[in-house]
Coordinates of C-alpha atoms and ligand atoms in Angstrom, one line a residue:
X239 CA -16.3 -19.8 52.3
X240 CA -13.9 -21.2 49.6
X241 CA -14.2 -20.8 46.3
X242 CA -14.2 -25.2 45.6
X243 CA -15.9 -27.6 47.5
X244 CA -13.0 -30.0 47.2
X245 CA -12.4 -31.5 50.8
X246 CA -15.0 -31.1 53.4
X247 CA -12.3 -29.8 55.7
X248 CA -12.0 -26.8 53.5
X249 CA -15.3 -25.6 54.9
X250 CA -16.8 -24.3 57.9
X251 CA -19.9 -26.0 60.1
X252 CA -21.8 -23.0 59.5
X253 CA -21.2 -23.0 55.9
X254 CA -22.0 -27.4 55.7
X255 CA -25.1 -26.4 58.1
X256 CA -26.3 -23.4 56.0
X257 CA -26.0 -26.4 52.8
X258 CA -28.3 -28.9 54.7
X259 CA -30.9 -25.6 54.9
X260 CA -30.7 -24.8 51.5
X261 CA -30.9 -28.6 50.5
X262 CA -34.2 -29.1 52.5
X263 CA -36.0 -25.7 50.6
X264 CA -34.5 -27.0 47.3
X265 CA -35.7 -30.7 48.1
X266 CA -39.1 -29.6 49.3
X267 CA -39.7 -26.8 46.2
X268 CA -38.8 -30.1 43.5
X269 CA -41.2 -31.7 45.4
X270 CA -43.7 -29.3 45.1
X271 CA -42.9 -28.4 41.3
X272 CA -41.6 -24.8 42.2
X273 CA -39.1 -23.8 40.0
X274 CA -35.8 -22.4 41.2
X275 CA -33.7 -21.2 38.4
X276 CA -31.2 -20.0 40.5
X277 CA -28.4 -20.8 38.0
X278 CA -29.8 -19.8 34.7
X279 CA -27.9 -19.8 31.7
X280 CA -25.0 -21.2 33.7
X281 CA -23.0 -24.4 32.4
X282 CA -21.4 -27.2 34.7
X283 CA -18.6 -29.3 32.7
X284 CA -18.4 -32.4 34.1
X285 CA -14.9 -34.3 33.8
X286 CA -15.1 -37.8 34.4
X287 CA -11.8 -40.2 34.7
X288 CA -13.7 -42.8 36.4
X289 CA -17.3 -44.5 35.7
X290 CA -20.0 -42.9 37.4
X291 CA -24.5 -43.5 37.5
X292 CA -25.4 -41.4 41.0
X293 CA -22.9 -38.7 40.5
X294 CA -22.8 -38.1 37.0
X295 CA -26.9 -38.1 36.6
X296 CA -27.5 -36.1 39.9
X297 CA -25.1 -33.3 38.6
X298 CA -26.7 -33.4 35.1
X299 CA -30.3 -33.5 36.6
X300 CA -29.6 -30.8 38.7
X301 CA -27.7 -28.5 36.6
X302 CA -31.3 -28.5 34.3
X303 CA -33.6 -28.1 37.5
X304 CA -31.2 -25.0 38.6
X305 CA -32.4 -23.5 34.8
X306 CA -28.6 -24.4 33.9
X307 CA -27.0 -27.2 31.8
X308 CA -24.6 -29.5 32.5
X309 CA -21.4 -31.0 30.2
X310 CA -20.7 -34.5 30.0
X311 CA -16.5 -34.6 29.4
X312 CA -15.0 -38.1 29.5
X313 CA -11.5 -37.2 30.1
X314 CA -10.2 -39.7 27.7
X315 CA -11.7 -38.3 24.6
X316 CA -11.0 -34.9 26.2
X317 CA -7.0 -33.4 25.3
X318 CA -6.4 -33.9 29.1
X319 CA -6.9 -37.3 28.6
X320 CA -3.9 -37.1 26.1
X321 CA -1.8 -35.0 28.4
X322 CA -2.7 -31.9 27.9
X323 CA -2.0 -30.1 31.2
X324 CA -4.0 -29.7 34.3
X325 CA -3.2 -25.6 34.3
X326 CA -4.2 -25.1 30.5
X327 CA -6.9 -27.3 30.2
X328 CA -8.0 -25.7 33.7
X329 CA -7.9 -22.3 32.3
X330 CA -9.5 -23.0 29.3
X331 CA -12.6 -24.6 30.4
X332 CA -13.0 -21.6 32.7
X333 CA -13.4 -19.4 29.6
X334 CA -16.5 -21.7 28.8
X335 CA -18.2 -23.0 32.0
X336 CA -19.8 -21.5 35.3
X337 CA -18.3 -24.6 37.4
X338 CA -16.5 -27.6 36.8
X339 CA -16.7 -31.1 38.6
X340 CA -14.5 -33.3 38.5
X341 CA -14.0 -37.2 39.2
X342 CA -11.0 -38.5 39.0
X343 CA -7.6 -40.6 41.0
X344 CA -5.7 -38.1 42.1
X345 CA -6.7 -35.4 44.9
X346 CA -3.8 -33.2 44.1
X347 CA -4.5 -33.6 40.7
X348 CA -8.0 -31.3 41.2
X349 CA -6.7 -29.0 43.5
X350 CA -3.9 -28.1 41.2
X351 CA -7.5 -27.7 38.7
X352 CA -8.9 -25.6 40.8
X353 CA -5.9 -23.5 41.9
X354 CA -5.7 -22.6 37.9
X355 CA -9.7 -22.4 37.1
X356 CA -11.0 -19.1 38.5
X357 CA -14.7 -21.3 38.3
X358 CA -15.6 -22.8 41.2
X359 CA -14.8 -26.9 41.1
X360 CA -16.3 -29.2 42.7
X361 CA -15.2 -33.1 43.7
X362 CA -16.7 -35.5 42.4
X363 CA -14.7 -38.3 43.8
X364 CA -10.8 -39.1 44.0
X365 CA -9.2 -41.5 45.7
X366 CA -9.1 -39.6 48.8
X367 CA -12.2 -38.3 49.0
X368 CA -16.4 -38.1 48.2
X369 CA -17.8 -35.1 49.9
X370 CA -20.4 -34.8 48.4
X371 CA -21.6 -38.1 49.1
X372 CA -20.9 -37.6 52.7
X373 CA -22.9 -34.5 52.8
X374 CA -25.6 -36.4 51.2
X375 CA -25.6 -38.9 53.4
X376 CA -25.7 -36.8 56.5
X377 CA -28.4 -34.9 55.3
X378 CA -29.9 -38.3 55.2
X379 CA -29.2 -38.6 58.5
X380 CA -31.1 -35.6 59.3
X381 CA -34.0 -36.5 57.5
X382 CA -34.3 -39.9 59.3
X383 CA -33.2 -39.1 62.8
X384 CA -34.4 -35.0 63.0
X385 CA -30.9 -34.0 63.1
X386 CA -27.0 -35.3 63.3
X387 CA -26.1 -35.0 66.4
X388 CA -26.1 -36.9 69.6
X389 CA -25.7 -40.0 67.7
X390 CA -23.1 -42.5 66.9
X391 CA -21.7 -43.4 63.6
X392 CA -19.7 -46.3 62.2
X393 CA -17.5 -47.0 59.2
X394 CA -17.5 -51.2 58.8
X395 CA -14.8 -52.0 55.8
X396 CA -12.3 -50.3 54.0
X397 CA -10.7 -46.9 55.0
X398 CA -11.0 -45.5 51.1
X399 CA -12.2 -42.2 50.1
X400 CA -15.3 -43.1 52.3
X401 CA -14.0 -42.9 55.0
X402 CA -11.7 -40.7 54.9
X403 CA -14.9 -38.2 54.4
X404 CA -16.7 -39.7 56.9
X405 CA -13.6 -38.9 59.4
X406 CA -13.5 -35.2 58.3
X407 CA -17.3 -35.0 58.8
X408 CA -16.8 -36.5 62.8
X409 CA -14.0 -33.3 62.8
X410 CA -16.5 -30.7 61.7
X411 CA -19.8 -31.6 62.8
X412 CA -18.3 -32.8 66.3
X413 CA -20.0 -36.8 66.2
X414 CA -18.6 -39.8 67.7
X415 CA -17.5 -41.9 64.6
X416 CA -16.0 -45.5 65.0
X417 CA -14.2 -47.1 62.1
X418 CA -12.9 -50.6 61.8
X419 CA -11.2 -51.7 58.9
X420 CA -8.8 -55.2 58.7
X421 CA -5.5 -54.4 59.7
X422 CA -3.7 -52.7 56.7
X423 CA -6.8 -51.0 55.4
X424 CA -7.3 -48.7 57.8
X425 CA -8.0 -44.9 56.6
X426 CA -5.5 -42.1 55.2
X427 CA -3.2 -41.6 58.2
X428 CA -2.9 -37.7 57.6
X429 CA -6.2 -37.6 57.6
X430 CA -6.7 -39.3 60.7
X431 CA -4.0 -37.1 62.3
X432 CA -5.6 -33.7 61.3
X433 CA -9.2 -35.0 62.7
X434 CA -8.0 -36.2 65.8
X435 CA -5.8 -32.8 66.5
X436 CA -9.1 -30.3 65.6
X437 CA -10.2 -32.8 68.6
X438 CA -12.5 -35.6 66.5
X439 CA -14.1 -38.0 68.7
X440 CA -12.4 -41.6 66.5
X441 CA -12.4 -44.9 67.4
X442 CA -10.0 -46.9 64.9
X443 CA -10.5 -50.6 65.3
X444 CA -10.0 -54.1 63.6
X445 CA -13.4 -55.6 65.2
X446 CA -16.2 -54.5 63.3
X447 CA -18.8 -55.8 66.4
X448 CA -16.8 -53.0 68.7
X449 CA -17.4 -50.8 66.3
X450 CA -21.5 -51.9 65.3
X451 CA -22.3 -52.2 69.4
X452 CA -25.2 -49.7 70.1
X453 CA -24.2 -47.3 66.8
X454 CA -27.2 -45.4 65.3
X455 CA -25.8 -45.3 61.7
X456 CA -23.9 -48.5 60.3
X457 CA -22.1 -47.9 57.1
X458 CA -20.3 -50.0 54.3
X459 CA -18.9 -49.3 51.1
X460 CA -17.2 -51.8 48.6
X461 CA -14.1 -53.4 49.6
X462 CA -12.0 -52.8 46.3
X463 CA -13.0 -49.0 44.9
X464 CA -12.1 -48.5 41.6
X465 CA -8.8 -48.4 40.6
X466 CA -8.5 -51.6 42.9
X467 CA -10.3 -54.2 41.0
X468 CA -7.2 -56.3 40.4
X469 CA -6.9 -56.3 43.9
X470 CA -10.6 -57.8 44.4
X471 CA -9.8 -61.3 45.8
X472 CA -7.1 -60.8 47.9
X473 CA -9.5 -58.0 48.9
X474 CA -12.0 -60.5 49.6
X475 CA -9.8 -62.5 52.1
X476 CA -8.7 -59.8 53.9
X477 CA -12.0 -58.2 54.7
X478 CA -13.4 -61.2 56.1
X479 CA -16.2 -60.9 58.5
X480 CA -16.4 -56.7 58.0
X481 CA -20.0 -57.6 56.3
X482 CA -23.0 -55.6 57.1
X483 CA -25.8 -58.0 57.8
X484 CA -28.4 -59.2 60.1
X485 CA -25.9 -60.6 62.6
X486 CA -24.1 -57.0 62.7
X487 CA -27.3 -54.7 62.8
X488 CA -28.7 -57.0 65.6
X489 CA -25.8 -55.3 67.3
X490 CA -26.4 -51.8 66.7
X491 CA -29.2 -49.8 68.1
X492 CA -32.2 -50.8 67.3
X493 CA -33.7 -47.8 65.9
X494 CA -30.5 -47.9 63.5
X495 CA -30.0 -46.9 60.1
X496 CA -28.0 -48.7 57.1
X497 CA -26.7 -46.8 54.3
X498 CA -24.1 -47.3 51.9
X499 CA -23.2 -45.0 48.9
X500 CA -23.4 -47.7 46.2
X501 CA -22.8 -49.2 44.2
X502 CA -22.4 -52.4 46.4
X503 CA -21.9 -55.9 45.7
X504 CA -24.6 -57.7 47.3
X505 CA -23.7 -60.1 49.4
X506 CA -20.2 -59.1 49.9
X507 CA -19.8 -56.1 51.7
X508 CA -23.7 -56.1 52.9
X509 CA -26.2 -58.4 52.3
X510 CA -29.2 -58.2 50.3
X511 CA -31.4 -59.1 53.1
X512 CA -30.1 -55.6 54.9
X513 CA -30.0 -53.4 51.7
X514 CA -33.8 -54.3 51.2
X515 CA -34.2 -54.3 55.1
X516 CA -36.0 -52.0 57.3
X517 CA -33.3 -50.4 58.8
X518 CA -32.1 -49.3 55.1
X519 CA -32.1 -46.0 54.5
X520 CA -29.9 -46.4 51.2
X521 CA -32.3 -45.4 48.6
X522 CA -33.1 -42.2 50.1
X523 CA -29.1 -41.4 50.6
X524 CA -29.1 -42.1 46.7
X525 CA -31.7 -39.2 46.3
X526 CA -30.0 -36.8 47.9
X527 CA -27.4 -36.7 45.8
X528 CA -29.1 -34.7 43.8
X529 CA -30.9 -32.1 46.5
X530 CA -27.4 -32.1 48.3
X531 CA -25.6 -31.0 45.0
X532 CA -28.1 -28.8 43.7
X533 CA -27.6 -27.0 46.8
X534 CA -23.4 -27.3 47.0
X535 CA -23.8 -25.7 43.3
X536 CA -26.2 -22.9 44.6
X537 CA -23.7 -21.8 47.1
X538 CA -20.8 -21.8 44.7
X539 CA -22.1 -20.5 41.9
X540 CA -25.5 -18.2 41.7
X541 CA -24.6 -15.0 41.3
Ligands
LIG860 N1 -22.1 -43.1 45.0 C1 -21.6 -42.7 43.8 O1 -20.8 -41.8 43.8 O2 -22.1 -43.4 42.8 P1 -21.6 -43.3 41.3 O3 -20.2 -44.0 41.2 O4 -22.6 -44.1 40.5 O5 -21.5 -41.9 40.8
LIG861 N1 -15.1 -46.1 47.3 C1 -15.9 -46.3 46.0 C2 -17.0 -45.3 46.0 C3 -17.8 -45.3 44.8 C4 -18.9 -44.3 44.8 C5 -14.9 -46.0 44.9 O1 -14.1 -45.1 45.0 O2 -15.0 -46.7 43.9

């Protein structure tokens, strides 16, 4: 086990599988009002570079429910944000904190963090990646369908940070995942390189109805992330007809479920009428956030 959960690749199927255990107990022992104070007196700083409502409250909330506390840091009123560097402010914050998370643009940004923070850190989102999300969503998954496996999965829209997740996850936890993306959008191509030589089972596409046909998980995220938003309406052109609605679920099995790590834009990427939809598991994926990440800081940090 690493130190960081930075990259999902990083880490093995036993260690991701021992997560989803730890997740369910934690889940189940909220639920119950059983206290687990498994990180008392422990502090999370949490750096943020970009906005943020799931991941920033679900670390916060969770950080107090582990009998910790958590650190709000917007990197802009923070010396990083006026250049201080990544190795001393790294160091520093170490001195103070049990963990850090971090959202921000660049990958190689945090695991230059985390190479100088003898903490464990934790990603919260770059432009590459969202494991976290990912595991949340595939303990989603679990919940829904009993377990992840022996089903198929697919990726409709852009190949962001997403995706590129999503494509580590088929690497790890052995699923069939098909992605279609327009032409030009298509996922990180080391990444897709790395999946398919650990023997990934990927179907890259441009026809999201190839990719949809007989799937038991459809899922969607926006089509500009941020960062992109100046890119928004040529965005919109391109990504024409790589909407999630009824016409595209009538496709996919029809036991299947819809999730999408939000936010979205209704209407756009998915419809309304399928977020609010029975086949929408969305809200529940939102949850988990916080069970999945109480559980990811468990592992990395109770001592
Ligand atoms: N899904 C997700 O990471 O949401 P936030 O941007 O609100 O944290
Ligand atoms: N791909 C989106 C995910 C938001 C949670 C973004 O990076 O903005």
């Amino acid at each position: 086990m690493t130190k960081d959960f930075l990259c999902l690749s990083d880490w093995t199927l036993e260690d991701l599988e021992a997560i989803f255990a730890l997740t369910e107990k934690l889940k189940k022992e909220q639920k119950d009002g059983t206290p687990h104070h498994l990180l008392e007196g422990q502090t999370l700083g949490m750096i943020f570079e970009k906005s943020s409502t799931r991941t920033r409250i679900s670390f916060e909330v969770g950080m107090f429910q582990l009998g910790g506390h958590a650190l709000f840091l917007h990197s802009g009123t923070t010396q990083m944000g006026r250049g201080e560097p990544i190795k001393d402010s790294a160091r520093v914050m170490a001195r103070y904190c049990d963990g850090i998370m971090i959202r921000t643009y660049s990958q190689a940004a945090v695991e230059e963090f985390a190479e100088q923070c003898y903490v464990p850190v934790i990603n919260g989102l770059t432009d590459m990646y969202h494991p976290c999300q990912v595991m949340a969503d595939l303990f989603t998954v679990i919940e829904h369908k009993q377990d992840y496996r022996n089903l198929k999965y697919c990726w409709i829209g852009d190949g962001n940070n997403m995706a590129n997740s999503w494509i580590n996850a088929a690497a790890i936890f052995g699923f069939e995942l098909r992605v279609a993306t327009p032409a030009g959008y298509e996922p990180n191509a080391e990444v897709i390189a790395r999946a398919e030589k650990a023997g990934a089972k990927l179907l890259l596409t441009n026809d999201p109805k190839q990719a949809a046909a007989g799937t038991d998980v459809l899922n969607t995220d926006v089509w500009a992330s941020m960062g992109q938003e100046e890119e928004q309406k040529a965005r919109e052109a391109a990504f024409t007809g790589f909407q999630i609605n009824a016409d595209l679920v009538k496709l996919a099995d029809p036991e299947c479920v819809v999730m999408h790590c939000l936010p979205a834009h209704r209407d756009e990427e998915i419809t309304d009428e399928v977020i609010e939809g029975p086949h929408s598991i969305i809200f529940d994926e939102a949850e988990n956030r916080l069970h999945v990440q109480k559980a990811i800081m468990a592992t990395l940090m109770a001592r």
